[in-house]
Amino acid sequence: MLYFDHNATTPVAPEVAEAMTAAVRDVFGNPSSTHRHGQHARQQLEDARRRIAAALQIAPSEFVFTSGGTESNNLAILGLLRNLPSERKHAITTEIEHPSVLETLRQLEREGVEVTYARVESNGRVEPQEIARQLRPETVLVSVMHANNETGVIQPIEEIAAIVRSRREAGQTIWLHSDGVQAMGKIPVNFDMLGVDFYAISAHKVYAPKGTGGLFVRKGLPIRSTLYGGRHERERRPGTENVPGTIAFATALELCAADEPQRLARLRDHFEARVLAELPAVEINGGAATRLPNTSNLVFHNVSGEALLIALDIQGIAVSTGSACSSGSIEPSHVLLSMGRTRQEAKSSVRFSLGRHNTAEDVERVADAVIASARQLRRSRQPEAQLV
Ligand SMILES: *Cc1c(COP(=O)(O)O)cnc(C)c1O
């Protein structure tokens, strides 16, 4: 099997599986219990938080454990906006966000919050000036993802943070949230340098199991829990903590430090160079912007992306069209449409996302298969209707 879908999820690293299995076996106590089993679990949980805080260069109290990236984005956005007393509230985001940001903001619109969805350039990047243009005196939140899951395009968070900061220094109540689920582990991330106030991450995108995530909440920022229950996680996220999941997450984040982004970038660049050299009418979605080192999103004109995906799957190669969250849906990618791709081009696009275990040889085999399969599909001339 050749797995080239690491932006959808990653295989669990052996060290992570081992640490988590040991925790499942040995750390069964409830961290809120007073007896020794509880104390042991509490100590293991707080140790995991300290390890993550060290990896992220933050204070342990600034990290809230959640069930994943989706809940982290919900917690940041709902937790901040529902907690602010102001009458009129406005938020700015982009058209290319993950559904866990877009749908959360749509819910807030039903609750009376005004939301602006900023467009992106054809290279997949939101212009900081576009964010600046949309700012209002009542704008309380700007939410822009760090790296896009479909194209890998890295957004200008530092520049957006500078705009938000200047408003705040002028007296406005305004904060910056970033969905960092795809950036974490793939590029260096430092919250102070980025200038973010909230940053969401997820364990299963960094070689740990599904079901654990986290939210960086800058010290002193008050958020209201989105769930109701006990006083866990400093009253920011009720529910008995997933102790083995947090240990797995900490172990996984530490392992990411040893990854070599340049190695993946070289493999990805070679893959793209080969496909573009050997197949006509192929373009890189977001190719004109700075991207994550592992992500390649290609539009194969006059080829159904879904048909190419299936042809590759038969050959043991796993890739995706759109994002995992929306594949299977008949709608073309909202990210590619926002970049100005036609519906047909969006449906002719396929994402290849590399990971830790992919080798140069894997990349040659995938390139061979992609080139042969796309040629075959073009020869078979599928009717237009299939693409639209
Ligand atoms: C996967 C993903 C999420 C959701 O994370 P889960 O842990 O699967 O809920 C959010 N944002 C982005 C950009 C993602 O890629």
Coordinates of C-alpha atoms and ligand atoms in Angstrom, one line a residue:
M1 CA 0.0 0.0 0.0
L2 CA 1.2 3.5 -0.8
Y3 CA -0.5 6.0 1.5
F4 CA -0.5 9.5 0.1
D5 CA -3.4 10.9 2.2
H6 CA -1.7 12.2 5.3
N7 CA -3.8 15.4 5.4
A8 CA -6.9 13.3 6.0
T9 CA -5.3 11.3 8.8
T10 CA -1.9 9.7 9.7
P11 CA -0.9 6.2 10.7
V12 CA -0.2 5.9 14.4
A13 CA 3.6 6.0 15.1
P14 CA 4.8 2.8 16.8
E15 CA 6.2 4.8 19.8
V16 CA 2.8 6.5 20.2
A17 CA 0.9 3.2 20.0
E18 CA 3.3 1.8 22.7
A19 CA 2.9 4.7 25.0
M20 CA -0.8 4.8 24.6
T21 CA -1.2 1.0 25.1
A22 CA 0.8 1.2 28.3
A23 CA -1.4 4.0 29.5
V24 CA -4.7 2.2 28.6
R25 CA -3.4 -0.8 30.6
D26 CA -1.8 1.0 33.6
V27 CA -3.4 4.4 34.0
F28 CA -7.1 3.7 34.6
G29 CA -7.8 6.1 37.5
N30 CA -10.1 9.1 37.2
P31 CA -7.8 12.2 37.4
S32 CA -10.5 13.8 39.7
S33 CA -10.4 11.0 42.2
T34 CA -8.5 11.7 45.5
H35 CA -7.0 8.2 46.0
R36 CA -3.7 7.0 44.6
H37 CA -5.2 5.8 41.3
G38 CA -6.7 9.2 40.7
Q39 CA -3.4 10.9 41.7
H40 CA -1.5 8.7 39.3
A41 CA -3.8 9.6 36.5
R42 CA -3.7 13.3 37.3
Q43 CA 0.1 13.2 37.4
Q44 CA 0.2 11.5 34.0
L45 CA -2.3 13.9 32.5
E46 CA -0.4 17.0 33.8
D47 CA 2.9 15.5 32.6
A48 CA 1.4 15.1 29.1
R49 CA 0.3 18.7 29.2
R50 CA 3.7 19.9 30.3
R51 CA 5.4 17.9 27.5
I52 CA 3.0 19.5 25.0
A53 CA 3.5 22.9 26.4
A54 CA 7.3 22.5 26.2
A55 CA 7.0 21.4 22.6
L56 CA 4.8 24.4 21.8
Q57 CA 6.8 26.8 24.0
I58 CA 3.8 27.9 26.0
A59 CA 2.7 27.7 29.6
P60 CA 0.9 24.4 30.5
S61 CA -2.2 26.4 31.7
E62 CA -2.5 27.8 28.1
F63 CA -3.3 24.4 26.7
V64 CA -6.8 22.9 26.9
F65 CA -7.3 19.2 25.9
T66 CA -10.3 18.5 23.7
S67 CA -11.7 15.6 21.5
G68 CA -10.0 16.9 18.3
G69 CA -9.5 19.7 15.9
T70 CA -13.2 20.2 15.3
E71 CA -14.0 20.7 19.0
S72 CA -11.0 23.0 19.4
N73 CA -12.2 25.3 16.7
N74 CA -15.7 25.3 18.2
L75 CA -14.4 26.0 21.6
A76 CA -12.3 29.0 20.4
I77 CA -15.0 30.6 18.3
L78 CA -18.1 29.9 20.4
G79 CA -16.2 30.2 23.7
L80 CA -15.0 33.7 22.9
L81 CA -18.0 35.1 21.1
R82 CA -20.7 33.8 23.4
N83 CA -18.6 35.1 26.4
L84 CA -18.4 38.7 25.1
P85 CA -21.2 41.0 26.4
S86 CA -21.2 43.5 23.5
E87 CA -24.5 44.0 21.6
R88 CA -23.1 44.0 18.2
K89 CA -20.4 41.5 17.3
H90 CA -18.7 41.0 14.0
A91 CA -16.3 38.2 13.0
I92 CA -14.0 37.9 9.9
T93 CA -12.9 34.5 8.4
T94 CA -12.1 33.2 5.0
E95 CA -14.0 31.3 2.4
I96 CA -11.4 28.4 2.5
E97 CA -11.7 27.4 6.2
H98 CA -12.4 23.9 7.4
P99 CA -16.2 23.1 8.0
S100 CA -15.5 23.1 11.8
V101 CA -14.8 26.9 11.5
L102 CA -17.3 27.8 8.7
E103 CA -20.3 25.9 10.2
T104 CA -19.5 27.2 13.7
L105 CA -19.6 30.8 12.4
R106 CA -22.8 30.0 10.5
Q107 CA -24.4 29.0 13.8
L108 CA -23.2 32.2 15.4
E109 CA -24.9 34.1 12.5
R110 CA -28.2 32.5 13.6
E111 CA -27.4 33.9 17.1
G112 CA -27.1 37.4 15.7
V113 CA -23.3 37.7 15.0
E114 CA -22.4 39.3 11.7
V115 CA -19.7 37.3 9.8
T116 CA -17.6 38.3 6.8
Y117 CA -16.2 35.5 4.6
A118 CA -13.1 37.0 3.0
R119 CA -12.2 35.8 -0.5
V120 CA -8.8 34.4 -1.4
E121 CA -6.5 35.1 -4.4
S122 CA -6.2 32.6 -7.2
N123 CA -3.0 31.4 -5.5
G124 CA -5.1 30.3 -2.5
R125 CA -3.8 33.0 -0.1
V126 CA -5.9 35.5 1.7
E127 CA -4.5 39.0 1.3
P128 CA -3.9 40.7 4.7
Q129 CA -5.2 43.9 3.1
E130 CA -8.5 42.1 2.4
I131 CA -8.8 41.3 6.1
A132 CA -7.9 44.9 7.0
R133 CA -10.6 46.2 4.6
Q134 CA -13.3 44.1 6.3
L135 CA -12.5 45.3 9.8
R136 CA -15.2 47.2 11.7
P137 CA -15.2 48.8 15.1
E138 CA -17.3 45.9 16.4
T139 CA -15.1 43.2 14.9
V140 CA -14.2 40.9 17.9
L141 CA -12.7 37.9 16.1
V142 CA -10.5 37.2 13.1
S143 CA -10.2 33.5 12.3
V144 CA -7.8 32.4 9.5
M145 CA -6.3 28.9 9.2
H146 CA -2.5 28.6 9.3
A147 CA -2.3 26.1 6.4
N148 CA -5.1 24.9 4.1
N149 CA -5.9 21.1 4.3
E150 CA -6.7 20.8 0.6
T151 CA -3.9 22.9 -1.1
G152 CA -1.4 23.2 1.7
V153 CA -1.2 27.0 1.1
I154 CA 0.2 28.8 4.1
Q155 CA -1.6 31.9 5.1
P156 CA 0.0 35.2 6.1
I157 CA -0.8 34.8 9.8
E158 CA 2.0 37.1 11.1
E159 CA 0.8 40.0 8.9
I160 CA -2.9 39.5 9.8
A161 CA -1.8 39.4 13.5
A162 CA -0.1 42.7 13.1
I163 CA -3.3 44.2 11.7
V164 CA -5.3 42.7 14.6
R165 CA -2.7 43.9 17.2
S166 CA -2.8 47.5 15.9
R167 CA -6.5 47.5 16.4
R168 CA -6.2 46.1 19.9
E169 CA -3.6 48.7 20.8
A170 CA -6.1 51.4 19.6
G171 CA -8.5 50.1 22.2
Q172 CA -10.6 47.6 20.3
T173 CA -11.6 44.2 21.8
I174 CA -10.4 41.9 19.0
W175 CA -8.6 38.5 19.0
L176 CA -7.0 36.2 16.4
H177 CA -7.8 32.5 16.1
S178 CA -6.0 30.2 13.8
D179 CA -6.9 26.6 12.8
G180 CA -3.4 25.1 12.9
V181 CA -4.4 21.4 12.5
Q182 CA -2.6 21.0 9.2
A183 CA 0.4 23.2 10.0
M184 CA 1.3 21.6 13.3
G185 CA 4.1 19.0 12.9
K186 CA 4.7 20.0 9.2
I187 CA 6.3 23.5 9.6
P188 CA 7.8 25.3 12.6
V189 CA 5.0 26.9 14.7
N190 CA 5.6 29.5 17.4
F191 CA 2.5 31.2 18.8
D192 CA 4.3 34.4 19.9
M193 CA 6.0 34.8 16.5
L194 CA 2.6 34.1 14.7
G195 CA 0.8 36.5 17.1
V196 CA -2.2 34.3 17.6
D197 CA -4.5 34.2 20.6
F198 CA -6.1 30.9 19.9
Y199 CA -4.6 28.0 17.9
A200 CA -6.3 24.6 17.3
I201 CA -4.5 21.3 16.8
S202 CA -5.4 17.6 16.4
A203 CA -3.6 14.4 17.4
H204 CA -4.6 12.3 14.5
K205 CA -2.9 14.6 12.0
V206 CA 0.4 14.2 13.8
Y207 CA 0.7 10.3 14.0
A208 CA -1.5 9.8 17.1
P209 CA -4.9 8.2 17.3
K210 CA -8.2 10.0 16.6
G211 CA -10.2 11.6 19.3
T212 CA -7.8 13.9 21.0
G213 CA -7.1 17.6 20.2
G214 CA -6.0 20.7 21.9
L215 CA -6.6 24.5 21.9
F216 CA -3.9 27.0 22.8
V217 CA -5.6 29.9 24.7
R218 CA -3.4 32.8 25.4
K219 CA -3.0 33.5 29.1
G220 CA -5.7 35.7 30.5
L221 CA -8.2 35.2 27.7
P222 CA -11.6 34.3 29.2
I223 CA -13.6 31.8 27.2
R224 CA -16.8 30.1 28.1
S225 CA -17.1 26.3 27.8
T226 CA -19.2 25.1 25.0
L227 CA -20.2 22.0 27.0
Y228 CA -21.8 21.9 30.4
G229 CA -20.6 19.7 33.2
G230 CA -17.7 19.5 35.7
R231 CA -14.9 21.9 36.3
H232 CA -12.2 20.1 34.3
E233 CA -9.5 21.8 32.3
R234 CA -9.8 25.0 34.4
E235 CA -13.5 25.2 33.7
R236 CA -13.0 25.4 29.9
R237 CA -13.8 21.8 28.9
P238 CA -15.9 19.5 31.2
G239 CA -15.7 15.7 31.0
T240 CA -13.4 13.1 32.4
E241 CA -10.1 13.5 30.6
N242 CA -8.9 11.1 27.9
V243 CA -5.6 10.4 29.7
P244 CA -4.2 7.8 27.3
G245 CA -5.1 10.1 24.4
T246 CA -3.2 13.0 26.0
I247 CA -0.1 10.8 26.5
A248 CA -0.3 9.7 22.9
F249 CA -0.6 13.3 21.7
A250 CA 2.4 14.4 23.8
T251 CA 4.5 11.5 22.5
A252 CA 3.5 12.3 18.9
L253 CA 4.3 16.0 19.1
E254 CA 7.8 15.2 20.5
L255 CA 8.4 12.8 17.6
C256 CA 7.5 15.5 15.1
A257 CA 10.5 17.5 16.1
A258 CA 12.7 14.9 14.4
D259 CA 10.9 15.1 11.0
E260 CA 12.6 16.6 8.1
P261 CA 10.3 18.9 6.2
Q262 CA 13.0 19.6 3.5
R263 CA 13.0 15.9 2.7
L264 CA 9.3 15.8 2.0
A265 CA 9.5 19.1 0.0
R266 CA 12.1 17.6 -2.2
L267 CA 9.9 14.4 -2.8
R268 CA 6.8 16.5 -3.4
D269 CA 8.6 18.9 -5.8
H270 CA 10.1 15.9 -7.8
F271 CA 6.6 14.3 -7.9
E272 CA 5.1 17.5 -9.4
A273 CA 8.0 18.0 -11.8
R274 CA 7.6 14.5 -13.2
V275 CA 3.8 14.7 -13.5
L276 CA 3.9 18.2 -15.1
A277 CA 6.7 17.1 -17.5
E278 CA 5.0 13.9 -18.6
L279 CA 1.3 14.8 -18.7
P280 CA -0.2 17.8 -20.6
A281 CA -2.8 20.0 -19.1
V282 CA -2.0 19.6 -15.4
E283 CA -1.7 22.5 -13.0
I284 CA -0.8 22.9 -9.4
N285 CA -3.6 24.3 -7.2
G286 CA -1.9 26.9 -5.0
G287 CA 1.4 26.4 -6.8
A288 CA 2.1 30.1 -6.9
A289 CA 2.0 30.4 -3.1
T290 CA 4.1 29.1 -0.2
R291 CA 2.8 25.7 0.7
L292 CA 3.2 22.9 3.3
P293 CA 6.1 20.7 2.2
N294 CA 4.0 17.6 2.0
T295 CA 0.9 18.7 0.0
S296 CA 0.4 18.5 -3.8
N297 CA -3.1 19.4 -5.2
L298 CA -3.2 18.9 -8.9
V299 CA -5.9 19.7 -11.5
F300 CA -5.9 17.2 -14.3
H301 CA -7.9 18.9 -17.0
N302 CA -10.4 16.6 -18.7
V303 CA -10.0 13.9 -16.1
S304 CA -12.5 13.1 -13.4
G305 CA -10.7 13.4 -10.1
E306 CA -13.0 10.7 -8.6
A307 CA -12.2 8.3 -11.5
L308 CA -8.5 8.9 -11.0
L309 CA -8.8 8.3 -7.3
I310 CA -10.6 5.0 -7.9
A311 CA -8.0 3.9 -10.5
L312 CA -5.2 4.6 -8.1
D313 CA -7.0 2.9 -5.2
I314 CA -7.2 -0.3 -7.3
Q315 CA -3.4 -0.1 -7.6
G316 CA -3.0 0.3 -3.8
I317 CA -2.5 4.0 -3.8
A318 CA -4.5 6.2 -1.4
V319 CA -5.1 9.8 -2.4
S320 CA -8.1 12.1 -2.1
T321 CA -10.3 14.5 -3.9
G322 CA -11.3 17.6 -2.0
S323 CA -11.0 17.0 1.7
A324 CA -11.9 13.9 3.7
C325 CA -14.7 15.8 5.3
S326 CA -16.4 16.5 2.0
S327 CA -15.4 13.7 -0.3
G328 CA -18.3 11.5 -1.1
S329 CA -20.3 14.7 -1.4
I330 CA -21.2 15.7 -4.9
E331 CA -20.3 19.3 -4.4
P332 CA -16.9 20.5 -5.8
S333 CA -14.4 21.8 -3.3
H334 CA -15.3 25.2 -1.8
V335 CA -11.6 25.9 -1.4
L336 CA -10.8 25.5 -5.1
L337 CA -14.0 27.4 -6.1
S338 CA -12.9 30.3 -3.9
M339 CA -9.6 30.3 -5.7
G340 CA -11.5 30.8 -9.0
R341 CA -11.4 27.2 -10.3
T342 CA -14.5 26.2 -12.3
R343 CA -16.7 23.4 -11.0
Q344 CA -15.2 21.2 -13.6
E345 CA -11.6 22.0 -12.7
A346 CA -12.4 21.5 -9.0
K347 CA -13.8 18.1 -9.8
S348 CA -10.7 17.3 -11.9
S349 CA -8.4 17.9 -8.9
V350 CA -6.7 15.3 -6.7
R351 CA -4.7 15.8 -3.5
F352 CA -1.5 13.9 -2.8
S353 CA -0.3 14.4 0.8
L354 CA 3.0 12.8 1.8
G355 CA 4.1 11.7 5.2
R356 CA 6.9 10.4 7.3
H357 CA 7.2 7.0 5.8
N358 CA 7.0 7.8 2.1
T359 CA 10.2 7.2 0.2
A360 CA 11.7 8.4 -3.1
E361 CA 10.8 5.0 -4.5
D362 CA 7.2 5.4 -3.4
V363 CA 7.0 8.8 -5.1
E364 CA 8.3 7.3 -8.4
R365 CA 5.7 4.5 -8.2
V366 CA 2.8 7.0 -7.5
A367 CA 4.0 9.3 -10.3
D368 CA 4.1 6.3 -12.8
A369 CA 0.6 5.2 -11.8
V370 CA -0.8 8.8 -11.9
I371 CA 0.6 9.4 -15.4
A372 CA -0.5 6.1 -16.8
S373 CA -4.0 6.3 -15.2
A374 CA -4.7 9.9 -16.3
R375 CA -3.6 9.0 -19.9
Q376 CA -5.9 6.0 -19.8
L377 CA -8.8 8.1 -18.5
R378 CA -8.3 10.8 -21.1
R379 CA -8.2 8.2 -23.8
S380 CA -11.5 6.7 -22.6
R381 CA -13.0 10.2 -23.0
Q382 CA -15.6 10.3 -20.3
P383 CA -18.7 12.3 -21.2
E384 CA -18.6 16.0 -20.1
A385 CA -21.6 15.4 -17.9
Q386 CA -19.6 13.2 -15.6
L387 CA -17.4 16.1 -14.7
V388 CA -19.9 18.8 -14.1
Ligands
LIG1 C1 -8.7 17.5 10.1 C2 -8.9 19.0 10.2 C3 -9.7 19.5 11.2 C4 -10.6 18.6 12.1 O1 -9.8 17.9 13.1 P1 -10.5 16.6 13.8 O2 -9.5 16.2 14.8 O3 -10.6 15.6 12.7 O4 -11.8 17.0 14.3 C5 -9.8 20.9 11.4 N1 -9.2 21.7 10.5 C6 -8.4 21.3 9.6 C7 -7.6 22.2 8.7 C8 -8.2 19.9 9.4 O5 -7.4 19.5 8.4

